XYZ file of C-alpha atoms in Angstrom:
573
model
C 113.206 1.748 46.433
C 110.377 1.766 48.940
C 108.634 4.783 47.277
C 108.046 2.485 44.662
C 107.597 -0.575 46.514
C 104.700 2.150 48.257
C 103.429 3.154 44.655
C 102.794 -1.080 43.240
C 100.831 -1.796 46.487
C 98.887 1.501 45.699
C 98.588 0.799 42.442
C 97.214 -2.819 43.200
C 95.088 -2.209 46.122
C 93.421 0.317 43.512
C 92.952 -2.814 41.399
C 91.379 -4.665 43.710
C 88.746 -2.117 45.302
C 87.558 -0.936 41.170
C 87.389 -4.842 40.268
C 85.180 -5.509 44.176
C 83.344 -1.902 42.873
C 82.200 -3.448 39.696
C 81.277 -6.884 41.127
C 78.547 -8.744 42.498
C 80.777 -11.267 43.882
C 82.375 -10.884 47.414
C 86.030 -11.816 47.330
C 85.397 -15.299 48.108
C 84.237 -15.046 43.986
C 87.055 -12.660 42.918
C 88.730 -15.480 41.006
C 85.567 -16.132 38.767
C 86.643 -12.860 37.227
C 87.477 -13.259 33.495
C 88.393 -11.911 30.308
C 86.500 -12.083 26.704
C 90.399 -12.896 25.204
C 89.847 -16.480 27.306
C 90.008 -19.937 24.927
C 86.094 -20.959 24.012
C 86.075 -24.578 25.171
C 85.522 -27.268 22.947
C 82.778 -27.653 20.637
C 80.164 -30.570 22.359
C 76.927 -32.647 21.276
C 75.561 -31.602 24.888
C 75.248 -28.084 26.586
C 78.539 -27.513 28.685
C 77.345 -26.482 32.239
C 77.727 -23.124 32.930
C 76.698 -19.955 35.013
C 75.836 -16.446 34.744
C 74.194 -17.200 30.793
C 71.128 -15.630 29.331
C 68.123 -18.089 29.046
C 64.630 -17.208 28.042
C 61.352 -19.333 27.634
C 58.733 -18.852 25.156
C 55.266 -17.759 25.790
C 53.865 -20.155 24.639
C 55.644 -22.445 27.295
C 57.331 -25.127 24.870
C 60.818 -24.006 24.438
C 63.203 -23.087 27.233
C 66.466 -21.213 25.239
C 70.130 -20.874 26.763
C 73.200 -18.957 25.566
C 76.748 -18.002 26.292
C 77.555 -18.184 29.843
C 81.218 -18.807 32.049
C 82.521 -22.700 32.669
C 85.283 -24.315 34.343
C 88.166 -22.925 33.597
C 87.033 -19.314 33.190
C 86.225 -20.578 29.646
C 83.850 -17.668 28.171
C 81.359 -19.825 26.300
C 78.849 -18.801 23.155
C 76.834 -22.472 23.236
C 73.159 -21.846 21.722
C 70.790 -24.770 23.044
C 66.660 -25.380 23.283
C 65.051 -27.417 25.674
C 61.698 -28.849 24.446
C 59.475 -28.211 26.841
C 56.234 -30.332 25.110
C 58.128 -33.957 25.663
C 55.437 -35.940 28.055
C 58.889 -36.992 30.126
C 62.458 -37.269 30.206
C 64.965 -38.264 32.918
C 67.366 -35.667 34.350
C 70.403 -37.695 32.967
C 68.780 -37.646 29.466
C 67.222 -33.676 28.524
C 65.501 -33.210 25.028
C 68.341 -30.382 24.508
C 69.259 -29.216 20.718
C 72.060 -27.612 19.223
C 71.023 -23.944 17.643
C 73.531 -22.205 15.423
C 75.658 -19.882 16.960
C 76.343 -17.919 13.405
C 79.403 -17.660 11.543
C 81.441 -16.123 14.724
C 81.441 -12.295 13.289
C 79.286 -9.588 14.341
C 76.300 -11.925 13.438
C 76.757 -14.170 16.153
C 75.634 -15.323 18.829
C 77.497 -13.215 22.008
C 80.303 -15.183 23.320
C 80.015 -13.760 27.225
C 78.561 -14.023 30.328
C 76.441 -12.251 32.298
C 73.433 -12.264 29.062
C 69.908 -11.471 29.583
C 67.672 -12.558 27.014
C 64.494 -12.824 26.538
C 61.686 -13.464 23.939
C 58.982 -11.551 21.450
C 55.422 -11.892 22.194
C 54.903 -14.014 18.826
C 57.705 -16.109 19.681
C 59.647 -15.536 16.471
C 62.513 -13.295 17.998
C 64.847 -13.338 20.793
C 67.071 -11.367 22.237
C 70.495 -11.342 23.501
C 72.112 -8.315 25.514
C 75.531 -8.539 26.890
C 76.996 -6.095 29.010
C 80.202 -5.317 26.476
C 78.873 -6.049 23.870
C 75.350 -4.513 23.628
C 72.049 -5.913 21.183
C 72.089 -9.569 19.495
C 68.602 -10.654 18.049
C 67.999 -14.457 16.510
C 64.982 -15.598 14.260
C 64.001 -18.689 15.373
C 62.312 -19.121 12.058
C 65.695 -18.725 9.900
C 67.731 -19.575 12.317
C 69.881 -16.831 11.899
C 71.507 -13.959 14.290
C 72.002 -10.148 13.760
C 74.046 -8.298 15.576
C 72.150 -4.734 15.631
C 74.724 -3.275 18.765
C 78.452 -2.222 18.948
C 80.673 -3.442 21.098
C 80.856 -0.917 24.113
C 84.179 -1.949 25.129
C 84.666 -2.683 29.281
C 81.999 -0.901 31.131
C 81.533 -0.534 34.509
C 78.324 -2.425 36.516
C 77.062 -5.465 37.658
C 77.995 -8.975 36.144
C 73.395 -10.300 36.017
C 71.162 -8.766 34.385
C 68.121 -10.949 33.897
C 65.121 -9.614 30.806
C 61.579 -9.368 30.922
C 59.161 -9.057 27.835
C 55.711 -7.565 28.044
C 53.781 -9.147 25.349
C 51.333 -6.841 25.424
C 53.410 -4.776 23.839
C 56.427 -6.315 23.249
C 58.721 -4.256 24.952
C 61.195 -5.812 26.822
C 62.846 -4.237 30.245
C 66.083 -5.155 31.708
C 66.823 -3.101 34.782
C 69.841 -1.561 35.667
C 70.662 -1.778 32.119
C 71.430 1.626 31.021
C 75.474 2.748 30.972
C 74.762 4.673 34.483
C 72.618 2.146 35.584
C 70.030 4.534 36.836
C 67.363 3.237 34.548
C 66.171 -0.104 33.045
C 66.884 -0.285 29.442
C 63.722 -1.063 26.741
C 64.151 -3.225 23.528
C 61.382 -2.863 21.224
C 61.283 -6.173 18.891
C 59.231 -3.886 16.429
C 60.530 -1.383 15.826
C 64.507 -2.593 16.547
C 65.486 0.224 18.892
C 66.364 1.463 22.604
C 64.709 3.386 24.679
C 65.169 3.234 29.257
C 62.355 3.239 31.857
C 62.612 4.414 35.555
C 63.928 2.098 38.196
C 62.029 2.057 41.417
C 62.493 5.835 43.213
C 65.391 6.083 46.417
C 62.507 5.641 49.199
C 61.656 2.132 47.236
C 65.244 1.599 45.931
C 68.330 3.765 47.637
C 70.852 2.389 45.282
C 70.321 0.615 41.584
C 71.145 -3.664 42.069
C 72.320 -6.346 39.613
C 72.339 -10.060 39.597
C 68.504 -10.138 40.653
C 65.153 -12.326 40.033
C 63.250 -10.730 37.484
C 60.205 -12.203 36.050
C 56.772 -11.651 34.208
C 53.493 -12.738 35.664
C 50.881 -13.383 32.887
C 47.833 -12.683 36.028
C 48.694 -9.455 37.504
C 50.092 -8.348 33.906
C 52.993 -7.172 35.677
C 56.834 -7.257 36.298
C 58.130 -8.600 39.695
C 61.612 -8.173 40.762
C 63.297 -9.511 44.200
C 67.359 -9.203 45.785
C 69.616 -8.046 44.063
C 73.064 -6.351 45.173
C 75.221 -3.696 44.589
C 78.531 -3.612 46.253
C 79.932 0.142 45.422
C 80.946 0.045 48.679
C 82.099 -3.142 49.696
C 82.614 -2.792 53.159
C 79.253 -2.811 53.374
C 77.266 -3.741 50.772
C 73.291 -2.837 49.875
C 71.106 -6.026 49.000
C 67.678 -5.748 47.742
C 64.842 -7.852 50.908
C 61.526 -6.470 49.206
C 59.439 -7.529 46.158
C 58.776 -4.779 44.034
C 56.346 -4.293 40.742
C 56.232 -2.979 37.506
C 53.335 -2.054 35.794
C 54.491 -1.418 32.284
C 51.142 0.015 31.129
C 51.807 3.136 33.702
C 55.124 2.753 34.168
C 55.279 2.996 37.640
C 56.478 0.944 40.810
C 54.835 -0.386 43.851
C 55.935 -2.766 46.514
C 54.127 -5.459 47.463
C 53.472 -6.443 50.713
C 53.306 -10.563 51.279
C 52.490 -12.818 53.898
C 53.898 -16.134 54.527
C 57.087 -17.455 55.051
C 59.162 -14.661 53.061
C 63.010 -15.409 51.593
C 65.958 -12.811 52.985
C 67.745 -10.351 50.746
C 69.333 -12.381 48.062
C 71.677 -12.421 45.025
C 72.138 -15.014 41.532
C 68.858 -16.774 42.004
C 66.276 -16.716 40.083
C 62.143 -16.438 39.984
C 60.359 -17.356 37.502
C 55.866 -17.567 36.857
C 54.627 -20.954 37.171
C 50.712 -22.859 37.429
C 49.334 -20.116 34.596
C 50.879 -17.627 36.685
C 49.192 -18.528 40.192
C 52.621 -18.821 41.835
C 56.051 -17.118 41.484
C 58.403 -19.918 42.193
C 62.220 -18.330 43.905
C 65.417 -20.326 44.329
C 69.023 -20.579 45.234
C 71.037 -17.586 45.393
C 73.070 -16.573 48.079
C 72.997 -14.520 51.040
C 74.502 -10.804 50.715
C 76.938 -11.463 54.047
C 80.893 -12.067 54.316
C 80.759 -15.193 53.193
C 77.910 -15.329 50.220
C 76.329 -18.153 51.935
C 75.109 -20.959 49.042
C 71.134 -20.812 48.878
C 68.889 -23.963 47.955
C 65.430 -23.192 48.988
C 62.609 -22.876 47.092
C 59.563 -20.291 47.567
C 56.079 -20.235 46.104
C 54.422 -17.161 45.889
C 50.988 -17.691 45.811
C 49.493 -14.861 43.839
C 45.954 -14.338 44.695
C 46.942 -14.348 48.297
C 50.723 -12.873 48.043
C 52.089 -15.309 50.439
C 54.944 -16.857 50.429
C 55.736 -21.205 51.539
C 58.970 -22.466 52.095
C 59.856 -25.620 50.552
C 61.963 -28.563 52.154
C 65.442 -28.201 53.491
C 67.988 -28.159 50.947
C 70.708 -31.255 51.514
C 74.231 -29.720 49.869
C 73.736 -31.145 46.310
C 70.514 -28.544 46.153
C 72.610 -25.345 46.520
C 73.477 -23.892 43.786
C 73.235 -19.709 42.476
C 73.624 -17.765 38.661
C 71.797 -21.011 37.483
C 68.932 -20.692 34.641
C 65.550 -22.096 35.520
C 62.221 -21.979 33.592
C 58.504 -24.108 34.270
C 56.521 -26.592 32.531
C 53.512 -27.911 33.967
C 54.240 -28.821 37.606
C 57.593 -28.533 36.385
C 60.489 -26.716 37.953
C 63.163 -27.215 35.654
C 67.213 -25.265 36.529
C 70.041 -26.223 35.066
C 73.922 -25.262 35.047
C 74.961 -22.815 38.030
C 77.453 -23.129 40.238
C 77.600 -25.412 43.344
C 78.617 -25.173 46.821
C 81.707 -26.813 46.049
C 82.733 -24.400 43.241
C 81.232 -26.469 40.384
C 79.197 -26.165 37.620
C 76.339 -28.108 37.669
C 73.140 -29.969 35.704
C 69.565 -30.765 34.730
C 67.340 -30.854 38.094
C 63.610 -30.749 38.244
C 61.200 -30.108 41.220
C 57.921 -31.509 41.330
C 55.430 -28.700 42.272
C 52.719 -30.579 42.550
C 54.408 -33.260 45.646
C 57.142 -30.329 47.014
C 60.428 -32.678 46.766
C 63.433 -33.272 44.175
C 62.924 -35.030 41.211
C 65.321 -36.610 38.817
C 62.435 -37.350 36.354
C 60.464 -34.753 33.902
C 56.354 -35.419 33.734
C 54.315 -32.974 31.982
C 51.092 -33.510 33.491
C 49.457 -30.311 32.058
C 50.192 -29.175 28.069
C 51.553 -25.862 27.682
C 48.900 -23.052 27.449
C 48.054 -21.663 23.486
C 48.342 -18.098 24.560
C 48.654 -15.654 27.291
C 46.320 -14.910 30.258
C 43.990 -11.796 29.302
C 45.210 -8.880 31.683
C 44.075 -8.281 35.033
C 44.141 -5.477 36.918
C 47.707 -4.397 37.687
C 48.984 -2.786 41.066
C 46.321 -4.790 43.537
C 46.009 -7.595 45.414
C 44.750 -10.207 43.716
C 41.477 -11.565 43.887
C 38.898 -14.538 43.577
C 38.223 -13.084 39.910
C 41.966 -13.902 39.295
C 41.988 -17.875 39.624
C 40.474 -18.075 36.309
C 43.379 -19.261 34.538
C 44.740 -21.418 37.502
C 46.412 -24.782 37.400
C 44.635 -27.981 36.941
C 43.061 -28.766 41.057
C 40.854 -25.579 39.925
C 40.109 -26.568 36.934
C 39.372 -30.157 38.626
C 36.629 -27.897 40.643
C 35.671 -26.642 38.336
C 34.629 -29.599 36.838
C 33.027 -31.289 39.605
C 30.915 -27.797 40.029
C 30.208 -27.772 36.238
C 28.779 -32.046 36.285
C 26.940 -31.188 39.699
C 25.095 -28.431 37.998
C 24.280 -31.039 34.940
C 23.060 -33.625 36.585
C 20.929 -31.297 38.796
C 19.317 -29.984 35.628
C 18.399 -32.982 34.267
C 16.832 -34.259 36.992
C 14.413 -30.950 36.757
C 13.645 -31.546 33.322
C 12.600 -34.874 33.646
C 10.170 -34.291 36.853
C 8.585 -31.386 34.988
C 8.077 -33.712 31.990
C 7.166 -36.732 34.309
C 4.777 -34.029 35.985
C 3.388 -32.729 32.612
C 2.872 -35.947 31.539
C 0.660 -36.647 34.508
C -1.387 -33.709 34.505
C -2.420 -34.891 30.563
C -3.102 -38.430 31.474
C -5.747 -36.366 34.606
C -7.203 -33.555 31.866
C -7.572 -36.884 29.623
C -9.396 -38.486 32.437
C -11.859 -35.601 33.645
C -12.286 -34.910 29.617
C -13.852 -38.483 29.312
C -15.975 -37.961 32.625
C -17.249 -35.192 31.281
C -18.312 -36.525 28.351
C -19.333 -39.748 29.520
C -21.598 -37.107 31.824
C -23.269 -35.267 29.200
C -27.496 -35.081 29.562
C -28.891 -32.874 26.992
C -32.168 -31.897 28.152
C -32.003 -33.173 31.957
C -33.038 -36.404 29.637
C -31.961 -39.404 31.708
C -28.899 -41.258 30.092
C -29.528 -44.532 28.450
C -27.118 -47.125 27.461
C -25.940 -47.771 23.844
C -27.342 -51.328 23.105
C -24.181 -51.587 20.436
C -22.111 -50.277 23.294
C -23.713 -52.261 26.145
C -23.075 -55.147 24.102
C -19.400 -55.497 24.257
C -19.317 -54.237 27.547
C -17.937 -50.800 26.453
C -18.823 -47.320 26.541
C -21.403 -45.427 29.076
C -23.269 -48.626 30.519
C -20.118 -50.878 30.613
C -17.608 -50.830 33.204
C -14.925 -50.975 30.900
C -12.536 -48.396 30.825
C -11.252 -47.929 27.283
C -13.770 -46.415 24.831
C -14.181 -45.914 21.225
C -13.262 -42.614 20.957
C -14.668 -42.505 17.184
C -18.294 -43.973 18.287
C -18.052 -41.516 21.450
C -17.785 -38.470 18.941
C -19.955 -39.358 16.936
C -23.018 -40.368 19.500
C -22.115 -36.588 21.025
C -21.906 -34.813 17.641
C -25.560 -35.803 17.421
C -26.883 -34.536 20.104
C -25.407 -31.374 20.250
C -26.238 -31.193 16.580
C -30.197 -32.548 17.627
C -29.605 -29.573 20.442
C -29.015 -26.869 18.107
C -30.990 -27.393 15.575
C -34.487 -27.254 18.039
C -32.835 -24.286 19.857
C -32.501 -22.433 15.781
C -35.657 -23.498 15.079
C -37.334 -22.317 18.406
C -35.071 -19.011 17.643
C -36.526 -18.865 13.886
C -40.137 -19.429 15.669
C -40.214 -17.170 17.964
C -38.667 -14.676 16.118
C -41.323 -15.001 13.341
C -44.066 -14.568 15.756
C -42.598 -11.694 17.178
C -42.080 -10.189 13.679
C -45.658 -10.887 13.016
C -47.320 -9.527 16.015
C -45.032 -6.375 15.970
C -46.171 -5.999 11.996
C -49.997 -6.358 13.189
C -49.332 -3.856 16.391
C -47.818 -1.187 13.678
C -50.026 -1.585 11.029
C -51.780 1.869 10.141
C -55.162 -0.307 9.165
C -55.294 -1.841 12.806
C -57.874 -0.603 15.167
C -57.993 -0.750 19.122
C -60.283 -3.726 19.455
C -57.198 -6.124 17.164
C -54.665 -4.607 18.983
C -56.297 -5.321 22.006
C -57.354 -9.245 21.061
C -53.035 -9.033 19.672
C -52.711 -8.498 23.941
C -54.923 -10.951 24.779
C -53.035 -13.684 22.388
C -49.524 -12.612 22.989
C -48.870 -9.214 25.081
C -50.410 -10.985 28.685
C -48.011 -12.087 31.914
C -50.636 -13.349 34.482
C -53.561 -12.059 33.176
C -52.446 -8.334 33.392
C -52.380 -6.678 30.268
C -49.407 -4.953 28.627
C -48.956 -1.773 27.057
C -47.326 -2.328 23.525
C -44.177 -0.604 24.351
C -43.768 -2.948 26.805
C -44.783 -6.255 25.065
C -42.094 -5.590 22.101
C -39.655 -4.537 24.914
C -39.788 -7.634 26.547
C -40.203 -9.306 23.133
C -36.910 -8.620 22.285
C -35.094 -9.374 25.757
C -36.432 -13.002 25.038
C -35.076 -12.246 21.367
C -31.292 -11.558 23.164
C -31.492 -14.595 25.428
C -32.529 -17.111 22.871
C -29.908 -15.719 20.887
C -27.210 -15.729 23.328
C -28.393 -19.247 24.331
C -27.293 -20.091 20.991
C -23.795 -18.360 21.186
C -23.272 -20.702 24.137
C -24.109 -23.800 22.653
C -22.041 -23.258 19.931
C -19.041 -22.000 21.954
C -19.670 -25.406 24.057
C -19.878 -27.207 20.478
C -16.089 -25.777 19.391
C -15.431 -27.099 23.208
C -16.003 -30.498 22.744
C -14.640 -30.161 19.088
C -11.840 -29.630 20.737
C -12.283 -31.512 23.891
C -12.867 -35.142 21.115
C -9.206 -33.657 19.232
C -7.364 -33.239 22.042
C -8.684 -37.205 23.305
C -7.578 -38.312 20.101
C -4.821 -37.249 20.031
C -3.854 -38.563 23.303
C -5.099 -41.611 22.526
C -2.999 -42.044 19.325
C -0.520 -41.005 21.730
C -1.154 -43.972 24.189
C -1.182 -46.927 21.939
């Protein structure tokens, strides 16, 4: 009898140690180990509060999905619901849930399990639901149908809680510790519907694999972040991960992020999501990795630009929970389900990221984005350029700057236009002054009787002159001067030609030459040679031509001035 009693005791202890080694729960949670044979709960029009369920948010941040989980009386649940995140406002007592199809109850149906990992494809048309004992199942969001692509693996050693995240650049889903030996990440490809694996953090960074971790994609850094998690393989001395790590899917490498501020402790059963356009990471709840699995309810905000943690308000007992589902929409951090301090499964709660407090009202202050944020340089400290897709406060500041810049530009343009108008008026007055002061051949100006009688024109004091009359008078003066210059030039040219012909005539005698020189070729009584006299005559002709050309240029300039004056007078009228 003693031998049999010893043997039975040994078997019971071995069973308890096996359960503890394969669980992330401490002894205070061992009574929550459930079996796939548990009875399903009755159908309910709204989701029944559960824990360790699968959850995911569409990439357009319009829909939040929950599926499966374990609830009261250890029911395994296959419920499947979606929450509409585009509603402008609603109360936590009546959130806009919608029941979705769970399938026909065979392989093409929603998994009935807990510890699920769920993710949405980059085009928001497919949903992955991975269960540790059932394998891979997919749901077509467009047609509302399930497809079980995996086979049941049966009981397996591992962790109770897994989380999945999708890389929207490649449409690959990553599940840390998801492989059978827990040492690598399970990778699912939505395009090929196949699985592969990727490395976990190296032992120098994470000495052993963990479960019940927080895991999420960040659209600003284009990386996935992992925080916390635990490993109870050594039940008397469990391992907890206190660090924040970053996985770059483009290079398949890990990095340890150095953060500042009020950093969260090592946690398990908590959740983490990206918020406010990827500018923040929100981490909430869970429990400490200690002998009592002390429940937590703190909210931590990580600023991506500075990698600085900020701790929210001190939680009360009703805000403590673990194993919940969470998402973010606008400035709302939404939490559903999970286990409370008194071991009751909880319903909906909303944390306002603007006021930094819990509330019962969901208010969508910013619309959901139409697409994901453009890639930034991963695995590096975020810079100020990463803030282009920031939340509404940054957008407001940009609007103010743009408004000020536009106003300054308008003022500068108005000032430039005013300056040009004033300058044009000043030039117009100067042109009038030049026209009125025209004095041909140094003759004194005389008043026009016609203008003087009307008090206008050059003889009057009125500054308003008739441009047509001025144009006619000045044109006559210029024409008269031009004709006199042309006549003088032609007369001189003919005279020069006549004298030159006489001088160069072979029949001309010396006495004729002397007579010609006496009449045309002397300067101050000094007789000039024939060549010198011809040279000087040519110079005088050239000077006359140049004077005529200058006169013509002046006439053209005058014509342009009159055209400008006419235009300005027309504008002023």
